[in-house]
């Protein structure tokens, strides 16, 4: 994808995540081209990528941002759980020292943010997402990276993490550190179990607390 197309794509994703482009809203090439100050070609390419990633569907000459349902959110988490656990297990075996070091840095940043007592939800969400990205990369499996990236992007647009309670953020920080310590200790079975438990806890929290707020 050309630089201009990539820039438009990134701005669209950012706009969707931040709520500037609402789920279910219509995106028109000419309006977006004027908004971003580019020709229609990069806009068309960016919209086509959103469609390939399942974030938008073509409606005539326009595109619509796919509205996710509560059932969609649950199914995405259900698909994510075994992939995250497998990624952690593989990372415990395959992670290079650079990956392990960066994971540790992210864990320390998460702990520092949570210790403030009133952590910035966007900062914390980005740190948590970065930790999971590093685990996926450290798995050495490009398909796990691809599939989890797609799932995370779809979940990101409903901004679930922005509605998480402080206590849950504390629990997540502890769970992430358990995953990190298992990977650092080269214990694949424990890495699998603690990541699985973490993801199940997330799903249960989403079903009990988040979905009733969002849908």
XYZ file of C-alpha atoms in Angstrom:
215
model
C 0.000 0.000 0.000
C 1.386 3.403 -0.990
C 2.284 5.919 1.709
C -0.747 8.116 1.061
C -3.075 5.106 1.162
C -1.472 3.860 4.375
C -1.858 7.284 5.973
C -5.548 7.408 5.066
C -6.025 3.861 6.368
C -4.332 4.691 9.676
C -6.400 7.857 10.071
C -9.592 5.919 9.378
C -8.752 3.237 11.938
C -7.816 5.900 14.482
C -11.069 7.716 13.781
C -13.085 4.529 14.239
C -11.307 3.640 17.488
C -11.751 7.169 18.865
C -15.410 7.252 17.864
C -15.066 9.977 15.230
C -16.437 7.517 12.687
C -19.217 5.639 14.450
C -19.995 1.972 13.894
C -22.664 1.672 11.216
C -21.844 5.043 9.658
C -21.294 5.477 5.916
C -17.902 6.405 4.460
C -17.904 8.132 1.067
C -14.817 8.379 -1.124
C -15.317 11.990 -2.172
C -15.967 13.218 1.371
C -12.947 11.382 2.761
C -10.720 12.598 -0.071
C -11.692 16.175 0.782
C -11.245 15.536 4.524
C -7.728 14.119 4.146
C -6.670 16.356 1.263
C -5.887 13.501 -1.134
C -7.245 12.079 -4.374
C -9.865 9.336 -4.382
C -7.361 6.595 -5.252
C -5.646 6.329 -1.840
C -9.042 6.609 -0.150
C -10.391 3.783 -2.308
C -7.381 1.616 -1.461
C -7.711 2.345 2.258
C -11.427 1.513 2.235
C -10.734 -1.709 0.351
C -8.290 -2.700 3.091
C -10.890 -1.992 5.766
C -13.241 -4.264 3.835
C -10.643 -7.060 3.626
C -10.102 -6.813 7.371
C -13.811 -7.055 8.062
C -14.142 -3.527 9.427
C -16.252 -2.189 6.561
C -18.616 -3.484 3.894
C -19.224 -2.011 0.443
C -22.634 -0.422 -0.085
C -22.926 0.734 -3.688
C -20.280 3.412 -4.166
C -19.807 3.872 -0.423
C -18.665 1.764 2.520
C -20.300 1.183 5.884
C -18.368 0.608 9.100
C -19.460 -2.811 10.323
C -21.492 -2.524 13.539
C -20.491 -5.239 16.007
C -23.126 -6.930 18.153
C -22.708 -8.286 21.680
C -22.612 -11.766 20.161
C -19.805 -10.690 17.813
C -17.734 -9.420 20.741
C -18.167 -12.676 22.668
C -17.290 -14.785 19.622
C -14.167 -12.720 18.958
C -12.980 -13.294 22.526
C -13.799 -16.996 22.247
C -11.636 -17.204 19.121
C -8.883 -15.200 20.780
C -8.523 -17.319 23.942
C -6.840 -20.443 22.483
C -4.691 -18.365 20.127
C -3.347 -16.199 22.955
C -2.634 -19.264 25.101
C -0.826 -21.015 22.256
C 1.164 -17.861 21.506
C 2.320 -17.705 25.135
C 3.294 -21.377 25.125
C 5.348 -20.991 21.953
C 6.877 -17.734 23.193
C 8.180 -19.501 26.297
C 10.197 -21.726 23.958
C 11.022 -19.403 21.074
C 11.233 -15.856 22.448
C 14.553 -14.137 21.860
C 16.193 -12.136 24.620
C 15.178 -8.884 22.929
C 11.515 -9.924 23.049
C 11.777 -10.956 26.689
C 13.501 -7.704 27.615
C 10.881 -5.585 25.874
C 8.081 -7.575 27.512
C 9.654 -6.803 30.868
C 9.823 -3.105 30.034
C 6.147 -3.077 29.074
C 5.192 -4.934 32.259
C 7.047 -2.333 34.335
C 5.281 0.453 32.430
C 1.903 -1.211 33.091
C 2.676 -1.517 36.806
C 3.767 2.108 36.898
C 0.570 3.286 35.223
C -1.675 1.196 37.492
C 0.159 2.391 40.606
C -1.044 5.936 39.907
C -4.441 4.933 41.269
C -6.175 6.681 38.375
C -4.428 5.311 35.280
C -5.075 6.800 31.876
C -7.297 4.206 30.147
C -5.909 4.861 26.663
C -2.289 4.624 27.812
C -3.010 1.427 29.720
C -4.962 -0.079 26.832
C -2.044 0.624 24.493
C 0.455 -0.931 26.914
C -1.686 -4.024 27.394
C -2.098 -4.337 23.646
C 1.652 -3.977 23.149
C 2.334 -6.767 25.638
C 0.018 -9.131 23.786
C 1.587 -8.128 20.456
C 5.032 -8.960 21.800
C 3.865 -12.372 22.993
C 2.410 -13.075 19.551
C 5.593 -11.955 17.774
C 7.708 -14.034 20.157
C 5.676 -17.128 19.252
C 7.471 -17.165 15.909
C 4.213 -18.084 14.160
C 3.192 -15.569 11.493
C -0.367 -16.906 11.329
C -0.903 -16.414 15.053
C 0.379 -12.847 14.627
C -1.986 -12.263 11.696
C -5.090 -13.822 13.244
C -4.638 -12.189 16.645
C -3.927 -8.841 15.000
C -7.213 -9.044 13.129
C -9.156 -10.010 16.253
C -7.563 -7.266 18.350
C -8.321 -4.640 15.734
C -11.993 -5.605 15.646
C -12.228 -5.577 19.426
C -10.355 -2.292 19.607
C -13.044 -0.452 17.682
C -15.655 -1.184 20.359
C -13.246 0.305 22.937
C -13.977 -2.372 25.538
C -10.820 -1.596 27.531
C -11.872 2.014 28.082
C -14.754 0.859 30.307
C -12.744 -1.500 32.527
C -12.839 -0.890 36.289
C -9.737 0.013 38.281
C -9.796 -3.295 40.167
C -9.916 -5.229 36.914
C -6.958 -3.200 35.646
C -5.022 -4.192 38.781
C -5.937 -7.846 38.234
C -4.922 -7.666 34.576
C -1.548 -6.178 35.490
C -0.928 -9.092 37.859
C -2.071 -11.642 35.269
C 0.162 -10.114 32.599
C 3.138 -10.316 34.925
C 2.385 -14.006 35.567
C 2.433 -14.617 31.813
C 5.676 -12.684 31.472
C 7.369 -14.584 34.293
C 6.352 -17.924 32.759
C 7.764 -16.900 29.376
C 10.902 -15.492 30.964
C 11.292 -18.733 32.945
C 10.921 -20.784 29.752
C 7.951 -22.696 31.178
C 5.627 -23.303 28.197
C 2.991 -25.272 30.103
C 2.615 -22.597 32.768
C 2.650 -19.844 30.140
C -0.230 -21.594 28.369
C -2.251 -22.020 31.562
C -1.819 -18.508 32.956
C -2.559 -16.884 29.592
C -5.620 -19.102 29.169
C -6.858 -18.162 32.641
C -6.194 -14.482 31.939
C -8.180 -14.521 28.707
C -11.059 -16.429 30.317
C -11.145 -13.826 33.101
C -11.275 -11.075 30.486
C -14.151 -12.747 28.642
C -16.125 -13.282 31.844
C -15.628 -9.645 32.830
C -16.682 -8.452 29.390
C -19.857 -10.552 29.493
C -20.781 -9.555 33.041
C -19.770 -5.887 33.131
C -18.939 -4.423 29.720
C -21.526 -5.808 27.319
C -24.491 -4.625 29.452
C -22.999 -1.108 29.277
C -22.325 -1.078 25.538
C -25.286 -2.941 24.047
